[in-house]
mmCIF file of C-alpha atoms and ligand atoms in Angstrom:
data_model
loop_
_atom_site.group_PDB
_atom_site.id
_atom_site.type_symbol
_atom_site.label_atom_id
_atom_site.label_comp_id
_atom_site.label_asym_id
_atom_site.label_seq_id
_atom_site.Cartn_x
_atom_site.Cartn_y
_atom_site.Cartn_z
ATOM 1 C CA MET Y 1 118.689 75.226 89.647
ATOM 2 C CA ALA Y 2 115.597 75.955 92.304
ATOM 3 C CA LYS Y 3 117.083 76.139 95.914
ATOM 4 C CA TYR Y 4 113.319 75.606 96.896
ATOM 5 C CA ARG Y 5 110.762 73.741 95.062
ATOM 6 C CA PHE Y 6 107.270 76.072 95.749
ATOM 7 C CA GLN Y 7 105.600 72.536 96.680
ATOM 8 C CA ASP Y 8 107.817 71.860 99.405
ATOM 9 C CA LEU Y 9 107.252 75.143 100.948
ATOM 10 C CA GLY Y 10 103.325 74.464 101.238
ATOM 11 C CA LEU Y 11 102.498 76.720 98.426
ATOM 12 C CA GLU Y 12 100.270 76.067 95.168
ATOM 13 C CA ASN Y 13 100.298 78.055 91.907
ATOM 14 C CA THR Y 14 97.383 79.987 90.996
ATOM 15 C CA ARG Y 15 95.529 77.806 88.256
ATOM 16 C CA GLU Y 16 93.075 75.603 90.478
ATOM 17 C CA MET Y 17 92.157 78.544 92.930
ATOM 18 C CA PHE Y 18 91.450 80.548 89.824
ATOM 19 C CA LYS Y 19 89.396 78.161 88.604
ATOM 20 C CA ARG Y 20 87.475 77.674 91.815
ATOM 21 C CA ALA Y 21 86.965 81.463 92.027
ATOM 22 C CA ASN Y 22 85.996 81.938 88.638
ATOM 23 C CA GLU Y 23 83.002 79.146 89.053
ATOM 24 C CA ASN Y 24 81.883 80.465 92.263
ATOM 25 C CA GLY Y 25 81.928 84.058 90.904
ATOM 26 C CA HIS Y 26 84.443 85.016 94.121
ATOM 27 C CA SER Y 27 87.884 86.422 93.817
ATOM 28 C CA VAL Y 28 90.874 85.501 95.422
ATOM 29 C CA PRO Y 29 92.828 88.132 97.720
ATOM 30 C CA ALA Y 30 96.417 89.089 96.798
ATOM 31 C CA PHE Y 31 97.605 90.393 100.082
ATOM 32 C CA ASN Y 32 100.946 92.380 100.228
ATOM 33 C CA PHE Y 33 103.078 91.856 103.294
ATOM 34 C CA ALA Y 34 106.722 93.283 104.326
ATOM 35 C CA ASN Y 35 107.211 91.443 107.852
ATOM 36 C CA LEU Y 36 105.800 88.404 109.884
ATOM 37 C CA GLU Y 37 103.101 90.081 111.575
ATOM 38 C CA GLN Y 38 101.367 90.869 108.443
ATOM 39 C CA LEU Y 39 102.038 87.440 107.259
ATOM 40 C CA LYS Y 40 100.565 85.945 109.960
ATOM 41 C CA ALA Y 41 97.618 88.551 109.890
ATOM 42 C CA ILE Y 42 96.952 87.280 106.243
ATOM 43 C CA LEU Y 43 96.958 83.783 107.061
ATOM 44 C CA GLU Y 44 94.838 83.954 110.207
ATOM 45 C CA ALA Y 45 92.204 86.046 108.159
ATOM 46 C CA CYS Y 46 91.845 83.829 105.373
ATOM 47 C CA SER Y 47 91.654 80.566 107.325
ATOM 48 C CA THR Y 48 88.875 82.154 109.320
ATOM 49 C CA ALA Y 49 87.096 83.207 106.125
ATOM 50 C CA ASP Y 50 88.207 80.070 104.319
ATOM 51 C CA SER Y 51 89.225 81.839 101.440
ATOM 52 C CA ASP Y 52 92.189 80.635 99.132
ATOM 53 C CA VAL Y 53 95.023 83.667 99.232
ATOM 54 C CA ILE Y 54 97.842 85.096 97.224
ATOM 55 C CA LEU Y 55 100.399 86.085 99.492
ATOM 56 C CA GLN Y 56 102.158 89.005 97.534
ATOM 57 C CA ILE Y 57 105.668 90.544 97.845
ATOM 58 C CA SER Y 58 107.233 93.373 95.996
ATOM 59 C CA ASP Y 59 111.103 93.128 95.306
ATOM 60 C CA SER Y 60 111.515 95.742 98.156
ATOM 61 C CA ALA Y 61 109.747 93.754 100.631
ATOM 62 C CA ARG Y 62 111.554 90.730 99.415
ATOM 63 C CA LYS Y 63 114.831 92.618 99.916
ATOM 64 C CA TYR Y 64 113.752 94.087 103.369
ATOM 65 C CA ILE Y 65 113.159 90.493 104.648
ATOM 66 C CA GLY Y 66 115.971 88.251 102.891
ATOM 67 C CA LYS Y 67 115.384 85.603 100.369
ATOM 68 C CA GLU Y 68 116.069 82.788 102.562
ATOM 69 C CA THR Y 69 114.430 84.238 105.224
ATOM 70 C CA LEU Y 70 111.211 84.865 103.264
ATOM 71 C CA ALA Y 71 111.033 81.075 101.566
ATOM 72 C CA LEU Y 72 111.433 79.495 105.288
ATOM 73 C CA MET Y 73 109.373 82.143 107.126
ATOM 74 C CA VAL Y 74 106.249 81.574 104.313
ATOM 75 C CA LYS Y 75 106.986 77.969 105.420
ATOM 76 C CA GLY Y 76 106.879 78.130 108.817
ATOM 77 C CA ALA Y 77 104.050 80.294 109.021
ATOM 78 C CA ILE Y 78 101.887 77.895 106.652
ATOM 79 C CA LEU Y 79 102.888 74.678 108.993
ATOM 80 C CA ASP Y 80 101.692 76.626 111.772
ATOM 81 C CA MET Y 81 98.368 77.589 110.205
ATOM 82 C CA ARG Y 82 97.862 73.738 109.095
ATOM 83 C CA GLU Y 83 98.336 72.863 112.741
ATOM 84 C CA SER Y 84 94.956 74.778 113.322
ATOM 85 C CA GLY Y 85 93.601 72.480 110.560
ATOM 86 C CA SER Y 86 92.819 75.179 107.618
ATOM 87 C CA GLU Y 87 93.115 73.687 104.319
ATOM 88 C CA ILE Y 88 93.115 76.815 102.091
ATOM 89 C CA SER Y 89 95.272 76.941 99.216
ATOM 90 C CA ILE Y 90 98.146 79.303 99.260
ATOM 91 C CA ALA Y 91 100.533 81.128 96.474
ATOM 92 C CA LEU Y 92 103.220 83.191 97.026
ATOM 93 C CA ASN Y 93 103.774 85.741 93.783
ATOM 94 C CA LEU Y 94 106.248 88.477 92.815
ATOM 95 C CA ASP Y 95 103.989 91.448 92.549
ATOM 96 C CA HIS Y 96 105.456 93.979 89.310
ATOM 97 C CA GLY Y 97 108.271 91.573 88.501
ATOM 98 C CA LYS Y 98 110.715 93.784 86.332
ATOM 99 C CA ASP Y 99 112.801 91.419 84.563
ATOM 100 C CA PHE Y 100 114.003 88.042 83.667
ATOM 101 C CA LYS Y 101 117.030 87.743 86.177
ATOM 102 C CA GLU Y 102 114.661 89.161 89.045
ATOM 103 C CA ILE Y 103 112.126 86.750 88.439
ATOM 104 C CA LYS Y 104 114.082 83.682 87.925
ATOM 105 C CA ASP Y 105 115.725 84.555 91.278
ATOM 106 C CA CYS Y 106 112.356 84.234 92.784
ATOM 107 C CA LEU Y 107 111.210 80.986 90.863
ATOM 108 C CA ASP Y 108 114.558 79.700 92.396
ATOM 109 C CA TYR Y 109 113.486 80.919 96.173
ATOM 110 C CA GLY Y 110 110.203 79.067 95.676
ATOM 111 C CA PHE Y 111 107.784 81.344 94.420
ATOM 112 C CA SER Y 112 104.741 79.570 92.957
ATOM 113 C CA SER Y 113 103.695 82.405 90.820
ATOM 114 C CA VAL Y 114 105.065 85.412 89.394
ATOM 115 C CA MET Y 115 104.125 88.925 87.507
ATOM 116 C CA ILE Y 116 105.712 90.075 84.635
ATOM 117 C CA ASP Y 117 105.047 94.018 84.489
ATOM 118 C CA ALA Y 118 105.911 95.434 80.952
ATOM 119 C CA SER Y 119 102.998 97.233 80.549
ATOM 120 C CA HIS Y 120 104.848 100.510 80.133
ATOM 121 C CA GLU Y 121 106.104 98.779 76.608
ATOM 122 C CA GLU Y 122 104.901 98.850 73.506
ATOM 123 C CA PHE Y 123 102.567 96.053 72.627
ATOM 124 C CA SER Y 124 104.858 93.765 71.093
ATOM 125 C CA LYS Y 125 107.878 94.472 73.541
ATOM 126 C CA ASN Y 126 105.315 93.854 76.332
ATOM 127 C CA VAL Y 127 104.400 90.348 74.651
ATOM 128 C CA GLU Y 128 107.761 89.217 73.852
ATOM 129 C CA LYS Y 129 109.022 89.979 77.687
ATOM 130 C CA THR Y 130 105.933 87.990 78.863
ATOM 131 C CA LYS Y 131 106.275 85.293 76.452
ATOM 132 C CA GLU Y 132 110.089 84.651 77.988
ATOM 133 C CA ILE Y 133 108.901 84.862 81.454
ATOM 134 C CA VAL Y 134 106.013 82.424 80.621
ATOM 135 C CA GLU Y 135 108.509 80.013 79.028
ATOM 136 C CA LEU Y 136 110.639 80.350 82.014
ATOM 137 C CA ALA Y 137 107.743 79.460 84.709
ATOM 138 C CA LYS Y 138 107.097 76.276 82.656
ATOM 139 C CA VAL Y 139 110.271 74.611 83.959
ATOM 140 C CA TYR Y 140 109.271 75.456 87.418
ATOM 141 C CA GLY Y 141 105.473 74.633 87.148
ATOM 142 C CA ALA Y 142 104.576 78.201 88.630
ATOM 143 C CA SER Y 143 101.863 80.472 87.019
ATOM 144 C CA VAL Y 144 102.302 84.034 85.057
ATOM 145 C CA GLU Y 145 100.357 87.290 85.097
ATOM 146 C CA GLY Y 146 100.760 89.778 83.012
ATOM 147 C CA GLU Y 147 99.851 93.300 82.207
ATOM 148 C CA LEU Y 148 98.067 95.337 79.564
ATOM 149 C CA GLY Y 149 97.289 98.902 80.192
ATOM 150 C CA VAL Y 150 98.877 101.462 83.074
ATOM 151 C CA LEU Y 151 97.358 102.398 86.377
ATOM 152 C CA SER Y 152 98.231 105.735 87.931
ATOM 153 C CA GLY Y 153 99.982 105.901 91.586
ATOM 154 C CA VAL Y 154 102.618 105.141 93.727
ATOM 155 C CA GLU Y 155 103.389 101.774 95.097
ATOM 156 C CA ASP Y 156 107.205 100.886 96.405
ATOM 157 C CA GLU Y 157 109.351 101.344 93.185
ATOM 158 C CA ILE Y 158 106.075 101.398 90.994
ATOM 159 C CA SER Y 159 105.089 104.700 90.095
ATOM 160 C CA SER Y 160 102.997 106.752 87.178
ATOM 161 C CA GLU Y 161 101.545 109.892 86.582
ATOM 162 C CA ASP Y 162 99.023 108.916 83.954
ATOM 163 C CA GLU Y 163 96.786 106.085 83.585
ATOM 164 C CA LYS Y 164 95.691 104.158 80.265
ATOM 165 C CA PHE Y 165 92.908 101.841 80.208
ATOM 166 C CA THR Y 166 93.298 98.582 78.869
ATOM 167 C CA ASN Y 167 92.352 98.345 75.263
ATOM 168 C CA PRO Y 168 89.691 95.631 75.280
ATOM 169 C CA GLY Y 169 90.799 95.222 71.383
ATOM 170 C CA GLU Y 170 94.426 94.181 72.688
ATOM 171 C CA VAL Y 171 93.551 91.402 75.096
ATOM 172 C CA VAL Y 172 93.035 88.075 72.996
ATOM 173 C CA GLU Y 173 96.275 88.687 71.063
ATOM 174 C CA PHE Y 174 97.961 89.344 74.160
ATOM 175 C CA VAL Y 175 96.802 86.378 76.325
ATOM 176 C CA GLU Y 176 97.445 83.810 73.083
ATOM 177 C CA LYS Y 177 100.321 85.116 71.974
ATOM 178 C CA THR Y 178 101.819 84.927 75.776
ATOM 179 C CA GLY Y 179 100.202 82.168 77.267
ATOM 180 C CA VAL Y 180 100.021 83.911 80.712
ATOM 181 C CA ASP Y 181 97.672 82.626 83.347
ATOM 182 C CA SER Y 182 96.276 85.567 84.194
ATOM 183 C CA LEU Y 183 95.856 89.456 83.072
ATOM 184 C CA ALA Y 184 96.294 92.385 85.254
ATOM 185 C CA ILE Y 185 94.265 95.333 83.699
ATOM 186 C CA ALA Y 186 93.581 98.996 84.125
ATOM 187 C CA ILE Y 187 90.079 99.947 84.621
ATOM 188 C CA GLY Y 188 90.314 102.835 87.309
ATOM 189 C CA THR Y 189 92.246 101.565 90.079
ATOM 190 C CA ALA Y 190 95.140 103.130 91.181
ATOM 191 C CA HIS Y 191 98.149 102.227 93.165
ATOM 192 C CA GLY Y 192 98.674 103.994 96.804
ATOM 193 C CA ALA Y 193 95.965 105.909 98.842
ATOM 194 C CA HIS Y 194 95.104 108.779 96.426
ATOM 195 C CA LYS Y 195 92.704 106.838 93.850
ATOM 196 C CA PHE Y 196 90.464 109.627 93.007
ATOM 197 C CA LYS Y 197 90.751 113.009 93.008
ATOM 198 C CA PRO Y 198 88.377 114.672 95.453
ATOM 199 C CA GLY Y 199 84.772 115.415 94.463
ATOM 200 C CA THR Y 200 85.002 113.129 91.390
ATOM 201 C CA ASP Y 201 82.747 110.030 91.342
ATOM 202 C CA PRO Y 202 85.094 106.813 92.628
ATOM 203 C CA LYS Y 203 83.594 104.478 90.171
ATOM 204 C CA LEU Y 204 85.526 101.698 88.075
ATOM 205 C CA ARG Y 205 85.110 101.163 84.344
ATOM 206 C CA LEU Y 206 82.986 98.085 84.615
ATOM 207 C CA ASP Y 207 82.055 98.861 80.809
ATOM 208 C CA ILE Y 208 85.691 97.915 79.980
ATOM 209 C CA LEU Y 209 85.834 94.682 81.974
ATOM 210 C CA GLU Y 210 82.548 93.817 80.042
ATOM 211 C CA LYS Y 211 84.079 94.350 76.716
ATOM 212 C CA ILE Y 212 87.389 92.410 78.129
ATOM 213 C CA LYS Y 213 84.816 89.540 79.154
ATOM 214 C CA GLU Y 214 82.949 89.359 75.794
ATOM 215 C CA LYS Y 215 86.409 88.957 74.136
ATOM 216 C CA LEU Y 216 88.233 86.543 76.730
ATOM 217 C CA GLY Y 217 85.216 84.752 78.247
ATOM 218 C CA ASN Y 218 85.840 83.323 81.961
ATOM 219 C CA PHE Y 219 89.706 84.406 81.807
ATOM 220 C CA PRO Y 220 91.376 85.118 85.338
ATOM 221 C CA ILE Y 221 91.537 88.968 85.435
ATOM 222 C CA VAL Y 222 93.460 90.853 87.798
ATOM 223 C CA LEU Y 223 92.889 94.092 89.439
ATOM 224 C CA HIS Y 224 95.979 95.814 91.116
ATOM 225 C CA GLY Y 225 95.368 98.883 93.652
ATOM 226 C CA SER Y 226 92.119 97.803 95.034
ATOM 227 C CA SER Y 227 92.567 98.923 98.703
ATOM 228 C CA SER Y 228 89.420 100.710 100.121
ATOM 229 C CA VAL Y 229 91.313 103.113 102.192
ATOM 230 C CA PRO Y 230 88.255 103.423 104.689
ATOM 231 C CA PRO Y 231 88.246 106.898 106.247
ATOM 232 C CA GLU Y 232 87.980 105.527 109.676
ATOM 233 C CA TYR Y 233 91.189 104.631 109.622
ATOM 234 C CA ILE Y 234 92.527 107.509 107.540
ATOM 235 C CA ASN Y 235 90.938 109.519 110.622
ATOM 236 C CA LYS Y 236 92.776 107.360 113.073
ATOM 237 C CA PHE Y 237 95.770 108.050 111.547
ATOM 238 C CA ARG Y 238 95.614 111.604 111.668
ATOM 239 C CA GLU Y 239 94.505 111.410 115.206
ATOM 240 C CA PHE Y 240 97.286 109.821 116.290
ATOM 241 C CA GLY Y 241 100.289 111.897 114.595
ATOM 242 C CA GLY Y 242 99.923 110.404 110.866
ATOM 243 C CA GLU Y 243 99.928 112.766 107.969
ATOM 244 C CA ILE Y 244 97.868 112.025 105.076
ATOM 245 C CA LYS Y 245 95.820 114.529 102.315
ATOM 246 C CA ASP Y 246 92.708 113.490 100.372
ATOM 247 C CA ALA Y 247 92.833 109.553 100.670
ATOM 248 C CA ILE Y 248 90.077 108.149 98.481
ATOM 249 C CA GLY Y 249 89.708 104.121 97.943
ATOM 250 C CA ILE Y 250 87.610 101.949 95.705
ATOM 251 C CA PRO Y 251 84.224 101.686 97.307
ATOM 252 C CA ASP Y 252 83.117 97.810 98.337
ATOM 253 C CA SER Y 253 80.337 97.568 95.924
ATOM 254 C CA GLU Y 254 82.574 98.242 92.861
ATOM 255 C CA LEU Y 255 84.827 95.386 93.974
ATOM 256 C CA GLN Y 256 81.851 93.025 94.385
ATOM 257 C CA GLU Y 257 80.737 93.888 90.926
ATOM 258 C CA ALA Y 258 84.030 93.216 89.578
ATOM 259 C CA SER Y 259 84.703 89.873 91.448
ATOM 260 C CA LYS Y 260 81.202 88.979 90.360
ATOM 261 C CA SER Y 261 82.491 89.220 86.515
ATOM 262 C CA ILE Y 262 85.627 87.813 85.536
ATOM 263 C CA VAL Y 263 87.932 89.679 87.990
ATOM 264 C CA THR Y 264 89.659 86.578 89.970
ATOM 265 C CA LYS Y 265 92.469 88.205 91.872
ATOM 266 C CA ILE Y 266 92.133 91.182 94.035
ATOM 267 C CA ASN Y 267 95.338 93.169 94.902
ATOM 268 C CA VAL Y 268 95.078 95.155 98.385
ATOM 269 C CA ASP Y 269 98.284 96.412 99.767
ATOM 270 C CA THR Y 270 97.491 100.013 101.034
ATOM 271 C CA ASP Y 271 94.867 98.984 103.410
ATOM 272 C CA GLY Y 272 97.280 96.535 105.069
ATOM 273 C CA ARG Y 273 99.747 99.608 105.794
ATOM 274 C CA LEU Y 274 97.254 101.799 106.604
ATOM 275 C CA VAL Y 275 95.104 99.645 109.200
ATOM 276 C CA PHE Y 276 98.309 98.289 111.020
ATOM 277 C CA THR Y 277 100.013 101.737 110.783
ATOM 278 C CA SER Y 278 96.823 103.837 112.361
ATOM 279 C CA THR Y 279 96.452 101.202 114.844
ATOM 280 C CA LEU Y 280 100.087 101.140 116.412
ATOM 281 C CA LEU Y 281 100.098 104.876 116.590
ATOM 282 C CA GLU Y 282 96.965 104.682 118.636
ATOM 283 C CA TYR Y 283 98.307 101.866 120.652
ATOM 284 C CA MET Y 284 101.608 103.533 121.574
ATOM 285 C CA LYS Y 285 99.755 107.115 122.161
ATOM 286 C CA ASN Y 286 97.598 105.506 124.772
ATOM 287 C CA ASN Y 287 100.533 103.013 126.026
ATOM 288 C CA PRO Y 288 103.674 105.236 126.110
ATOM 289 C CA LYS Y 289 105.507 103.300 128.516
ATOM 290 C CA GLU Y 290 105.039 99.918 126.430
ATOM 291 C CA MET Y 291 108.247 98.538 125.042
ATOM 292 C CA ASP Y 292 107.611 94.712 124.421
ATOM 293 C CA LEU Y 293 107.209 94.419 120.776
ATOM 294 C CA LYS Y 294 105.373 90.966 121.413
ATOM 295 C CA LYS Y 295 102.642 93.376 122.975
ATOM 296 C CA TYR Y 296 102.352 96.401 120.685
ATOM 297 C CA LEU Y 297 102.597 94.521 117.686
ATOM 298 C CA ALA Y 298 99.931 91.907 118.476
ATOM 299 C CA VAL Y 299 97.478 94.800 118.721
ATOM 300 C CA PRO Y 300 97.789 96.086 114.899
ATOM 301 C CA LYS Y 301 98.203 92.546 113.669
ATOM 302 C CA LYS Y 302 94.664 91.681 115.589
ATOM 303 C CA GLU Y 303 93.099 94.662 113.645
ATOM 304 C CA MET Y 304 94.780 93.623 110.411
ATOM 305 C CA THR Y 305 93.283 90.172 110.669
ATOM 306 C CA ASN Y 306 89.624 91.583 111.589
ATOM 307 C CA TYR Y 307 89.782 93.929 108.982
ATOM 308 C CA TYR Y 308 90.856 91.253 106.202
ATOM 309 C CA THR Y 309 88.318 88.545 107.372
ATOM 310 C CA ASN Y 310 85.449 91.179 107.184
ATOM 311 C CA LYS Y 311 86.874 92.236 103.471
ATOM 312 C CA ILE Y 312 86.898 88.795 102.591
ATOM 313 C CA GLN Y 313 83.470 88.244 103.611
ATOM 314 C CA ASN Y 314 81.989 91.472 102.291
ATOM 315 C CA VAL Y 315 84.015 91.572 98.791
ATOM 316 C CA PHE Y 316 85.645 88.426 97.671
ATOM 317 C CA LYS Y 317 83.127 85.800 98.683
ATOM 318 C CA LYS Y 318 80.216 88.178 98.054
HETATM 319 ZN ZN1 ZN S 1 100.124 96.649 91.445
#
């Protein structure tokens, strides 16, 4: 029994926003957040850039915030945003849902979209687990994202050493048998800040994406691990005390190409963390006496807002 209906929290599922994005050759940003400041930064950026948005939460971020707090915080933040006249569509998605119990709990607490990540399983098991979630989500009217292929990198509790590109020969059977609304694929993006080895060409396998498009037509495709990891913020992070090695992200030009094709949802998490944290380190170094949270959190929040506003204009809506 749902404790909160997503419609009552001011949310929509992803179907209409994906349809609009595909028609316009755009993609919808799926930005992860873990606190109020990041949530507000995302909503402000998307309002300013007039872009629909998928608010994205990992299981660990949900536990950190608390499931009741999360539902009502999202509702409140959307209501505050509406006061400014913004009419963008907003979804709340569980990132990398693991099992039936966890996903059902999210749906009961107002998520309008869920991902079931059974991509590490054999194809038939992946189909079986994904289909089960599609049937469950129908009861709530929520949308479901499945995944075929394996990304490398580390993202919260998700970690994989080896990547396995999506096999275009499997996509039609997967989509038809499961009934998913969107499909996450592996074409060279990676979780975390270390997406490419130094000295290698940071390119996506857009040829695989084209083969998938030939098979599926305009079906909504999702890219995980698509932060750009800009060098200026890596430098700032290091300059003000942070430690990080060989951080290389996805070039904006690659994301633009993917977005013009059938990629409809692009996940960005690392950039939000990096921009926020490096700016916070800089501010505290320059203002060591500051103890007012409202003051020192407002600065990285503003920086993250500006970064995402530009990112939407330069990549998602390009
Ligand atoms: Zn992911």
